[in-house]
Structure formats: structure tokens, C-alpha cells
Amino acid sequence: MTQLFYAVGRSKVNVTGFRLMKVIFGGGKLLDEKQLELYSETLFMVLSGAARADLNIEKVEVTRIRDILKNKLDRDFTEEEIQLASEVDLFETAPIQKYVAKASHILSVEQRQNVLQATLEVLMSDGHMGVLERDYFDSIVRALDLKPSEMLRL
């Protein structure tokens, strides 16, 4: 699988390896400077999951994910890289929602709000949200542990 990286400071970080997700899922702790990296992994993971939520990854969804990642992470990803991310074997260990729930205890409210908003944008990118996509969205909302007022940015 292609290794996807984005720059943090001077170092390159592998976003799709989900290294930090594996650390926190295993009960490990993160240093404060790793929070941005965890946010990036979470965003990438959740958005790739959103694209495959209805079992049909559409080009418009992949394009929207590319735009969001460019905007939020200042990094360009190819369509192929985004599609490959949905095939990562990490999800065989536990459902994506369990990883997100662990990450939500570390991520800021604003970061979790950004993940939620971006997820909604991807799911609505083809003009509608089907039953499987709604189920995915609801499960991510629960995993992000946002209060209703936080979801609405009140």
C-alpha cells in the first residue's frame, strides 16, 4: 500500500498508517505535540470510512475528501491514496468507531467538531444520505462524544 505522509514541523508523518490510533487503542498515552497528528489520522480515517459507508465509493466523495484534507491538513492526496485508505487492515482489529471514541478523549472539542462537519460534507457530497450513511454518521457522532450544543457550535 502507498504510504501517505503530511508534514508536521520538519518531519513527515504517515497519516494512513494510523500509528497513533494503534497506540491509544492499546492503552498508550500521547505527548501533547502528537495531538495534531492524532487529529489528522482521525480525520483521514473517518472520512475514508464515510466514503465507503454505503458500500459504494463515488468519485464525488473522493474529490470532496481531497478538498477537505487539503483545507484542513494542507496536504494533497491522490484519489488512489484515499481509496486505498479504506482498505487498511486496522479496521479488522476493531470497528472505526472504537478508535474514534478513544481519540475523542484526547482531541479538542473544535477538532471533533471539524471531524463531524467534514464527515457530513462527504456523506452529502452526492446530494443525499442513505440509510447506511445515516447509520455511519450517527455512530461517528456517538464516538466523538459531542454534546448537542457542541455539534451545533453554540
mmCIF file of C-alpha atoms in Angstrom:
data_model
loop_
_atom_site.group_PDB
_atom_site.id
_atom_site.type_symbol
_atom_site.label_atom_id
_atom_site.label_comp_id
_atom_site.label_asym_id
_atom_site.label_seq_id
_atom_site.Cartn_x
_atom_site.Cartn_y
_atom_site.Cartn_z
ATOM 1 C CA MET A 1 0.000 0.000 0.000
ATOM 2 C CA THR A 2 1.204 3.505 -0.751
ATOM 3 C CA GLN A 3 2.454 5.334 2.316
ATOM 4 C CA LEU A 4 0.719 8.685 2.792
ATOM 5 C CA PHE A 5 2.554 11.438 4.572
ATOM 6 C CA TYR A 6 1.959 15.026 5.552
ATOM 7 C CA ALA A 7 4.405 17.449 7.066
ATOM 8 C CA VAL A 8 4.353 18.345 10.750
ATOM 9 C CA GLY A 9 7.157 20.701 11.528
ATOM 10 C CA ARG A 10 10.205 19.259 9.801
ATOM 11 C CA SER A 11 9.205 15.623 9.964
ATOM 12 C CA LYS A 12 6.919 13.648 7.712
ATOM 13 C CA VAL A 13 4.092 11.751 9.336
ATOM 14 C CA ASN A 14 2.393 8.678 7.881
ATOM 15 C CA VAL A 15 -1.305 9.500 8.088
ATOM 16 C CA THR A 16 -2.687 6.224 6.790
ATOM 17 C CA GLY A 17 -0.553 4.012 8.983
ATOM 18 C CA PHE A 18 -2.792 5.111 11.864
ATOM 19 C CA ARG A 19 0.187 4.645 14.207
ATOM 20 C CA LEU A 20 -1.186 6.891 16.945
ATOM 21 C CA MET A 21 -4.612 5.310 16.729
ATOM 22 C CA LYS A 22 -2.993 1.961 17.411
ATOM 23 C CA VAL A 23 -1.087 3.419 20.379
ATOM 24 C CA ILE A 24 -4.137 4.900 22.092
ATOM 25 C CA PHE A 25 -6.318 1.908 21.284
ATOM 26 C CA GLY A 26 -3.752 -0.244 23.036
ATOM 27 C CA GLY A 27 -3.951 1.971 26.129
ATOM 28 C CA GLY A 28 -0.865 4.053 25.412
ATOM 29 C CA LYS A 29 -0.547 7.757 26.146
ATOM 30 C CA LEU A 30 0.350 10.570 23.750
ATOM 31 C CA LEU A 31 2.508 13.594 24.239
ATOM 32 C CA ASP A 32 0.740 16.926 23.688
ATOM 33 C CA GLU A 33 2.634 17.607 20.455
ATOM 34 C CA LYS A 34 1.153 14.430 18.958
ATOM 35 C CA GLN A 35 -2.415 15.745 19.218
ATOM 36 C CA LEU A 36 -2.284 17.357 15.759
ATOM 37 C CA GLU A 37 -1.057 14.104 14.271
ATOM 38 C CA LEU A 38 -3.865 12.203 16.013
ATOM 39 C CA TYR A 39 -6.397 14.728 14.680
ATOM 40 C CA SER A 40 -5.053 14.164 11.156
ATOM 41 C CA GLU A 41 -5.251 10.381 11.487
ATOM 42 C CA THR A 42 -8.776 10.610 12.917
ATOM 43 C CA LEU A 43 -9.976 12.938 10.175
ATOM 44 C CA PHE A 44 -8.452 10.758 7.444
ATOM 45 C CA MET A 45 -9.856 7.571 8.997
ATOM 46 C CA VAL A 46 -13.382 8.905 9.484
ATOM 47 C CA LEU A 47 -13.601 10.471 6.025
ATOM 48 C CA SER A 48 -12.374 7.342 4.269
ATOM 49 C CA GLY A 49 -14.981 5.432 6.277
ATOM 50 C CA ALA A 50 -17.658 7.919 5.205
ATOM 51 C CA ALA A 51 -16.849 7.308 1.542
ATOM 52 C CA ARG A 52 -17.370 3.565 1.917
ATOM 53 C CA ALA A 53 -20.296 3.765 4.365
ATOM 54 C CA ASP A 54 -22.847 2.897 1.674
ATOM 55 C CA LEU A 55 -20.533 0.232 0.197
ATOM 56 C CA ASN A 56 -20.093 2.365 -2.933
ATOM 57 C CA ILE A 57 -17.193 4.823 -3.068
ATOM 58 C CA GLU A 58 -18.210 7.545 -5.510
ATOM 59 C CA LYS A 59 -15.803 9.871 -7.295
ATOM 60 C CA VAL A 60 -17.599 12.940 -5.922
ATOM 61 C CA GLU A 61 -16.989 11.671 -2.371
ATOM 62 C CA VAL A 62 -13.297 11.078 -3.005
ATOM 63 C CA THR A 63 -12.973 14.532 -4.574
ATOM 64 C CA ARG A 64 -14.678 16.101 -1.556
ATOM 65 C CA ILE A 65 -12.339 14.234 0.804
ATOM 66 C CA ARG A 66 -9.330 15.514 -1.158
ATOM 67 C CA ASP A 67 -10.619 19.081 -0.849
ATOM 68 C CA ILE A 68 -11.279 18.758 2.885
ATOM 69 C CA LEU A 69 -7.865 17.217 3.585
ATOM 70 C CA LYS A 70 -6.159 19.940 1.568
ATOM 71 C CA ASN A 71 -8.065 22.602 3.508
ATOM 72 C CA LYS A 72 -7.675 21.083 6.985
ATOM 73 C CA LEU A 73 -4.244 19.424 6.733
ATOM 74 C CA ASP A 74 -2.666 21.487 3.947
ATOM 75 C CA ARG A 75 -1.711 18.282 2.153
ATOM 76 C CA ASP A 76 -2.593 16.958 -1.292
ATOM 77 C CA PHE A 77 -3.710 13.336 -1.583
ATOM 78 C CA THR A 78 -4.451 11.482 -4.796
ATOM 79 C CA GLU A 79 -7.771 9.752 -5.367
ATOM 80 C CA GLU A 80 -5.937 6.437 -5.345
ATOM 81 C CA GLU A 81 -4.400 7.162 -1.931
ATOM 82 C CA ILE A 82 -7.801 7.988 -0.466
ATOM 83 C CA GLN A 83 -9.388 4.841 -1.909
ATOM 84 C CA LEU A 84 -6.516 2.703 -0.628
ATOM 85 C CA ALA A 85 -7.010 4.109 2.872
ATOM 86 C CA SER A 86 -10.423 2.472 3.062
ATOM 87 C CA GLU A 87 -8.747 -0.916 2.688
ATOM 88 C CA VAL A 88 -6.412 -0.592 5.684
ATOM 89 C CA ASP A 89 -6.458 -3.739 7.804
ATOM 90 C CA LEU A 90 -6.669 -1.659 11.006
ATOM 91 C CA PHE A 91 -10.447 -1.997 10.886
ATOM 92 C CA GLU A 92 -10.215 -5.779 11.164
ATOM 93 C CA THR A 93 -8.968 -5.308 14.740
ATOM 94 C CA ALA A 94 -11.908 -3.145 15.866
ATOM 95 C CA PRO A 95 -14.617 -1.002 14.280
ATOM 96 C CA ILE A 96 -13.601 2.517 13.312
ATOM 97 C CA GLN A 97 -15.963 3.895 15.954
ATOM 98 C CA LYS A 98 -13.885 2.341 18.748
ATOM 99 C CA TYR A 99 -10.750 4.076 17.502
ATOM 100 C CA VAL A 100 -12.608 7.376 17.190
ATOM 101 C CA ALA A 101 -14.066 7.022 20.696
ATOM 102 C CA LYS A 102 -10.547 6.580 22.110
ATOM 103 C CA ALA A 103 -9.259 9.554 20.111
ATOM 104 C CA SER A 104 -12.170 11.752 21.214
ATOM 105 C CA HIS A 105 -10.825 11.744 24.774
ATOM 106 C CA ILE A 106 -7.649 13.422 23.508
ATOM 107 C CA LEU A 107 -8.911 15.657 20.698
ATOM 108 C CA SER A 108 -10.223 19.149 21.434
ATOM 109 C CA VAL A 109 -13.904 19.997 21.019
ATOM 110 C CA GLU A 110 -13.017 22.085 17.967
ATOM 111 C CA GLN A 111 -11.123 19.196 16.360
ATOM 112 C CA ARG A 112 -14.037 16.839 16.994
ATOM 113 C CA GLN A 113 -16.446 19.416 15.557
ATOM 114 C CA ASN A 114 -14.270 19.656 12.434
ATOM 115 C CA VAL A 115 -14.301 15.870 12.022
ATOM 116 C CA LEU A 116 -18.088 15.814 12.347
ATOM 117 C CA GLN A 117 -18.637 18.678 9.880
ATOM 118 C CA ALA A 118 -16.246 17.161 7.347
ATOM 119 C CA THR A 119 -17.985 13.787 7.669
ATOM 120 C CA LEU A 120 -21.347 15.390 6.940
ATOM 121 C CA GLU A 121 -19.872 17.159 3.897
ATOM 122 C CA VAL A 122 -18.572 13.877 2.484
ATOM 123 C CA LEU A 123 -21.805 11.994 3.143
ATOM 124 C CA MET A 124 -23.866 14.742 1.478
ATOM 125 C CA SER A 125 -21.462 15.266 -1.437
ATOM 126 C CA ASP A 126 -23.605 13.161 -3.780
ATOM 127 C CA GLY A 127 -26.772 15.063 -2.847
ATOM 128 C CA HIS A 128 -28.377 12.611 -0.434
ATOM 129 C CA MET A 129 -27.661 10.476 2.607
ATOM 130 C CA GLY A 130 -28.869 6.898 2.501
ATOM 131 C CA VAL A 131 -29.701 4.631 5.424
ATOM 132 C CA LEU A 132 -26.198 3.127 5.699
ATOM 133 C CA GLU A 133 -24.652 6.582 5.572
ATOM 134 C CA ARG A 134 -27.005 7.865 8.288
ATOM 135 C CA ASP A 135 -26.086 4.889 10.446
ATOM 136 C CA TYR A 136 -22.396 5.621 9.931
ATOM 137 C CA PHE A 137 -22.900 9.320 10.735
ATOM 138 C CA ASP A 138 -24.846 8.518 13.911
ATOM 139 C CA SER A 139 -22.141 6.105 15.055
ATOM 140 C CA ILE A 140 -19.426 8.727 14.483
ATOM 141 C CA VAL A 141 -21.461 11.322 16.394
ATOM 142 C CA ARG A 142 -21.628 8.938 19.364
ATOM 143 C CA ALA A 143 -17.924 8.103 19.101
ATOM 144 C CA LEU A 144 -16.911 11.780 19.007
ATOM 145 C CA ASP A 145 -18.753 12.342 22.278
ATOM 146 C CA LEU A 146 -20.020 15.819 21.409
ATOM 147 C CA LYS A 147 -22.884 17.461 23.281
ATOM 148 C CA PRO A 148 -25.747 18.698 21.064
ATOM 149 C CA SER A 149 -24.701 22.313 21.686
ATOM 150 C CA GLU A 150 -21.138 21.452 20.670
ATOM 151 C CA MET A 151 -22.371 19.750 17.488
ATOM 152 C CA LEU A 152 -24.146 22.985 16.579
ATOM 153 C CA ARG A 153 -21.136 25.107 17.635
ATOM 154 C CA LEU A 154 -23.243 27.119 20.101
#
